[in-house]
Each structure stands twice: as structure tokens, then as C-alpha cells.
């Protein structure tokens, strides 16, 4: 019985780590995409929104994962 409770507790710890890893990965992804957009040196924000849709989409996916984590 003690071993079973230990495994359940370990599962909770791993689940919590998964949420932390997802949030960290989302923050990292948003930071990297921000750097990619900055390096391209766009003349204004509208140019980024209209012509760089791939990086804008990846940026918002990163923000989503940073905020939501492994939400159930």
C-alpha cells in the first residue's frame, strides 16, 4: 500500500513537471520568435502582421502554451 501511494505521488509530481515544462517551452518559443522578428528588421508592425504570418502564428502559439500550460 505504501508503494502504491508513492507511485501516485510520483505521478502527481511528473504531471506537475509536465505543466512547468510546457509553460517554460512556451516562454522560450515566444522569446525565440520575437528575436527572429526583430532580426528581420521590419519597417513597422503592420508589415509583420501582413507578411510574416508564420512567425506571428508561432508567437501566439508560444504565448498560449506559456499561459495555458497543460490545462485540462
CSV table of N, CA and C in Angstrom, one decimal:
chain,number,residue,atom,x,y,z
A,1,UNK,N,0.8,-1.2,0.0
A,1,UNK,CA,0.0,0.0,0.0
A,1,UNK,C,0.9,1.3,0.0
A,2,UNK,N,2.0,1.2,0.7
A,2,UNK,CA,2.9,2.4,0.8
A,2,UNK,C,3.5,2.6,-0.6
A,3,UNK,N,3.9,1.5,-1.3
A,3,UNK,CA,4.5,1.7,-2.6
A,3,UNK,C,3.5,2.2,-3.6
A,4,UNK,N,2.2,1.8,-3.5
A,4,UNK,CA,1.2,2.4,-4.4
A,4,UNK,C,1.0,3.8,-4.2
A,5,UNK,N,0.9,4.3,-2.9
A,5,UNK,CA,0.8,5.7,-2.6
A,5,UNK,C,2.0,6.5,-3.1
A,6,UNK,N,3.2,5.9,-3.0
A,6,UNK,CA,4.4,6.5,-3.5
A,6,UNK,C,4.3,6.7,-5.0
A,7,UNK,N,3.8,5.7,-5.8
A,7,UNK,CA,3.7,5.8,-7.2
A,7,UNK,C,2.7,6.9,-7.6
A,8,UNK,N,1.6,7.0,-6.9
A,8,UNK,CA,0.6,8.0,-7.2
A,8,UNK,C,1.2,9.4,-6.9
A,9,UNK,N,1.9,9.6,-5.9
A,9,UNK,CA,2.6,10.8,-5.6
A,9,UNK,C,3.6,11.2,-6.6
A,10,UNK,N,4.3,10.2,-7.1
A,10,UNK,CA,5.3,10.4,-8.2
A,10,UNK,C,4.6,10.8,-9.5
A,11,UNK,N,3.5,10.2,-9.7
A,11,UNK,CA,2.7,10.6,-10.9
A,11,UNK,C,2.3,12.0,-10.9
A,12,UNK,N,1.8,12.5,-9.7
A,12,UNK,CA,1.4,13.9,-9.5
A,12,UNK,C,2.6,14.8,-9.7
A,13,UNK,N,3.8,14.4,-9.2
A,13,UNK,CA,5.0,15.2,-9.4
A,13,UNK,C,5.4,15.3,-10.9
A,14,UNK,N,5.3,14.2,-11.6
A,14,UNK,CA,5.6,14.2,-13.0
A,14,UNK,C,4.6,15.1,-13.8
A,15,UNK,N,3.3,15.0,-13.4
A,15,UNK,CA,2.3,15.8,-14.1
A,15,UNK,C,2.5,17.2,-13.8
A,16,UNK,N,2.9,17.6,-12.6
A,16,UNK,CA,3.3,19.0,-12.3
A,16,UNK,C,4.5,19.5,-13.1
A,17,UNK,N,5.5,18.6,-13.3
A,17,UNK,CA,6.6,18.9,-14.0
A,17,UNK,C,6.3,19.1,-15.5
A,18,UNK,N,5.3,18.3,-16.0
A,18,UNK,CA,4.9,18.5,-17.4
A,18,UNK,C,4.3,19.8,-17.7
A,19,UNK,N,3.5,20.3,-16.7
A,19,UNK,CA,2.9,21.6,-16.9
A,19,UNK,C,4.0,22.7,-16.8
A,20,UNK,N,5.0,22.5,-16.0
A,20,UNK,CA,6.1,23.5,-15.9
A,20,UNK,C,6.9,23.5,-17.1
A,21,UNK,N,7.2,22.3,-17.7
A,21,UNK,CA,8.0,22.2,-18.9
A,21,UNK,C,7.2,22.8,-20.1
A,22,UNK,N,5.9,22.6,-20.1
A,22,UNK,CA,5.1,23.2,-21.2
A,22,UNK,C,5.1,24.7,-21.1
A,23,UNK,N,5.0,25.3,-19.9
A,23,UNK,CA,5.0,26.7,-19.8
A,23,UNK,C,6.3,27.3,-20.1
A,24,UNK,N,7.4,26.6,-19.7
A,24,UNK,CA,8.8,27.1,-20.0
A,24,UNK,C,9.0,27.0,-21.5
A,25,UNK,N,8.6,26.0,-22.1
A,25,UNK,CA,8.7,25.9,-23.6
A,25,UNK,C,8.0,26.9,-24.3
A,26,UNK,N,6.8,27.3,-23.8
A,26,UNK,CA,6.0,28.4,-24.5
A,26,UNK,C,6.7,29.7,-24.4
A,27,UNK,N,7.3,30.0,-23.2
A,27,UNK,CA,8.0,31.2,-23.0
A,27,UNK,C,9.2,31.3,-23.9
A,28,UNK,N,10.0,30.1,-23.9
A,28,UNK,CA,11.1,30.1,-24.8
A,28,UNK,C,10.8,30.2,-26.3
A,29,UNK,N,9.7,29.6,-26.7
A,29,UNK,CA,9.3,29.7,-28.1
A,29,UNK,C,8.9,31.2,-28.4
A,30,UNK,N,8.2,31.8,-27.5
A,30,UNK,CA,7.8,33.2,-27.8
A,30,UNK,C,9.1,34.1,-27.8
A,31,UNK,N,10.0,33.9,-27.0
A,31,UNK,CA,11.2,34.7,-27.0
A,31,UNK,C,12.1,34.5,-28.3
A,32,UNK,N,12.2,33.3,-28.7
A,32,UNK,CA,12.9,33.0,-29.9
A,32,UNK,C,12.3,33.6,-31.1
A,33,UNK,N,10.9,33.5,-31.2
A,33,UNK,CA,10.2,34.1,-32.4
A,33,UNK,C,10.3,35.6,-32.3
A,34,UNK,N,10.3,36.2,-31.1
A,34,UNK,CA,10.4,37.6,-31.0
A,34,UNK,C,11.8,38.0,-31.6
A,35,UNK,N,12.8,37.3,-31.3
A,35,UNK,CA,14.2,37.6,-31.8
A,35,UNK,C,14.2,37.4,-33.3
A,36,UNK,N,13.6,36.4,-33.8
A,36,UNK,CA,13.5,36.2,-35.3
A,36,UNK,C,12.9,37.4,-36.0
A,37,UNK,N,11.8,37.9,-35.4
A,37,UNK,CA,11.1,39.0,-36.0
A,37,UNK,C,11.9,40.3,-35.9
A,38,UNK,N,12.6,40.5,-34.8
A,38,UNK,CA,13.5,41.6,-34.6
A,38,UNK,C,14.6,41.6,-35.6
A,39,UNK,N,15.2,40.4,-35.8
A,39,UNK,CA,16.4,40.3,-36.7
A,39,UNK,C,16.0,40.6,-38.1
A,40,UNK,N,14.7,40.3,-38.5
A,40,UNK,CA,14.3,40.6,-39.9
A,40,UNK,C,14.1,42.1,-40.1
A,41,UNK,N,14.1,42.9,-39.0
A,41,UNK,CA,14.1,44.4,-39.0
A,41,UNK,C,12.9,44.9,-39.9
A,42,UNK,N,11.7,44.6,-39.5
A,42,UNK,CA,10.6,45.1,-40.3
A,42,UNK,C,10.4,46.6,-40.1
A,43,UNK,N,9.9,47.3,-41.2
A,43,UNK,CA,9.7,48.8,-41.1
A,43,UNK,C,8.6,49.2,-40.1
A,44,UNK,N,7.6,48.4,-40.0
A,44,UNK,CA,6.5,48.7,-39.0
A,44,UNK,C,5.8,47.4,-38.6
A,45,UNK,N,4.9,47.6,-37.6
A,45,UNK,CA,4.1,46.4,-37.1
A,45,UNK,C,3.2,45.8,-38.2
A,46,UNK,N,2.6,46.7,-39.0
A,46,UNK,CA,1.7,46.2,-40.0
A,46,UNK,C,2.3,45.3,-41.0
A,47,UNK,N,3.6,45.5,-41.3
A,47,UNK,CA,4.3,44.7,-42.2
A,47,UNK,C,4.5,43.3,-41.6
A,48,UNK,N,4.8,43.2,-40.3
A,48,UNK,CA,4.9,41.9,-39.7
A,48,UNK,C,3.6,41.2,-39.7
A,49,UNK,N,2.5,41.9,-39.3
A,49,UNK,CA,1.2,41.2,-39.3
A,49,UNK,C,0.7,40.8,-40.6
A,50,UNK,N,1.0,41.5,-41.7
A,50,UNK,CA,0.5,41.1,-43.0
A,50,UNK,C,1.4,40.1,-43.7
A,51,UNK,N,2.7,40.2,-43.6
A,51,UNK,CA,3.6,39.4,-44.4
A,51,UNK,C,4.4,38.3,-43.7
A,52,UNK,N,4.4,38.4,-42.4
A,52,UNK,CA,5.2,37.4,-41.6
A,52,UNK,C,4.2,36.5,-40.7
A,53,UNK,N,3.2,36.0,-41.4
A,53,UNK,CA,2.1,35.3,-40.7
A,53,UNK,C,2.6,34.0,-40.0
A,54,UNK,N,3.7,33.4,-40.5
A,54,UNK,CA,4.2,32.2,-39.9
A,54,UNK,C,4.8,32.5,-38.5
A,55,UNK,N,5.6,33.5,-38.4
A,55,UNK,CA,6.2,33.8,-37.2
A,55,UNK,C,5.2,34.4,-36.2
A,56,UNK,N,4.3,35.2,-36.7
A,56,UNK,CA,3.2,35.7,-35.8
A,56,UNK,C,2.4,34.6,-35.2
A,57,UNK,N,2.1,33.6,-36.1
A,57,UNK,CA,1.3,32.4,-35.6
A,57,UNK,C,2.1,31.6,-34.5
A,58,UNK,N,3.4,31.4,-34.8
A,58,UNK,CA,4.2,30.7,-33.8
A,58,UNK,C,4.4,31.5,-32.5
A,59,UNK,N,4.4,32.8,-32.6
A,59,UNK,CA,4.5,33.7,-31.4
A,59,UNK,C,3.2,33.5,-30.6
A,60,UNK,N,2.1,33.5,-31.2
A,60,UNK,CA,0.8,33.4,-30.4
A,60,UNK,C,0.6,32.0,-29.9
A,61,UNK,N,1.1,31.0,-30.6
A,61,UNK,CA,1.1,29.6,-30.0
A,61,UNK,C,2.0,29.5,-28.8
A,62,UNK,N,3.2,30.1,-28.9
A,62,UNK,CA,4.1,30.2,-27.7
A,62,UNK,C,3.4,30.9,-26.5
A,63,UNK,N,2.8,32.0,-26.8
A,63,UNK,CA,2.1,32.7,-25.7
A,63,UNK,C,1.0,31.9,-25.1
A,64,UNK,N,0.2,31.2,-26.0
A,64,UNK,CA,-0.8,30.3,-25.5
A,64,UNK,C,-0.3,29.2,-24.6
A,65,UNK,N,0.8,28.5,-25.0
A,65,UNK,CA,1.3,27.5,-24.1
A,65,UNK,C,1.9,28.0,-22.9
A,66,UNK,N,2.5,29.2,-22.9
A,66,UNK,CA,3.1,29.8,-21.7
A,66,UNK,C,2.0,30.2,-20.7
A,67,UNK,N,0.8,30.6,-21.2
A,67,UNK,CA,-0.3,31.0,-20.3
A,67,UNK,C,-1.1,29.8,-19.9
A,68,UNK,N,-1.4,28.8,-20.8
A,68,UNK,CA,-2.3,27.7,-20.5
A,68,UNK,C,-1.6,26.5,-19.9
A,69,UNK,N,-0.4,26.3,-20.3
A,69,UNK,CA,0.3,25.1,-19.8
A,69,UNK,C,-0.4,23.8,-20.2
A,70,UNK,N,-0.5,22.9,-19.3
A,70,UNK,CA,-1.2,21.6,-19.6
A,70,UNK,C,-2.6,21.7,-19.0
A,71,UNK,N,-3.4,22.7,-19.4
A,71,UNK,CA,-4.7,22.9,-18.8
A,71,UNK,C,-5.6,21.7,-19.2
A,72,UNK,N,-6.4,21.3,-18.3
A,72,UNK,CA,-7.3,20.2,-18.5
A,72,UNK,C,-8.7,20.7,-18.5
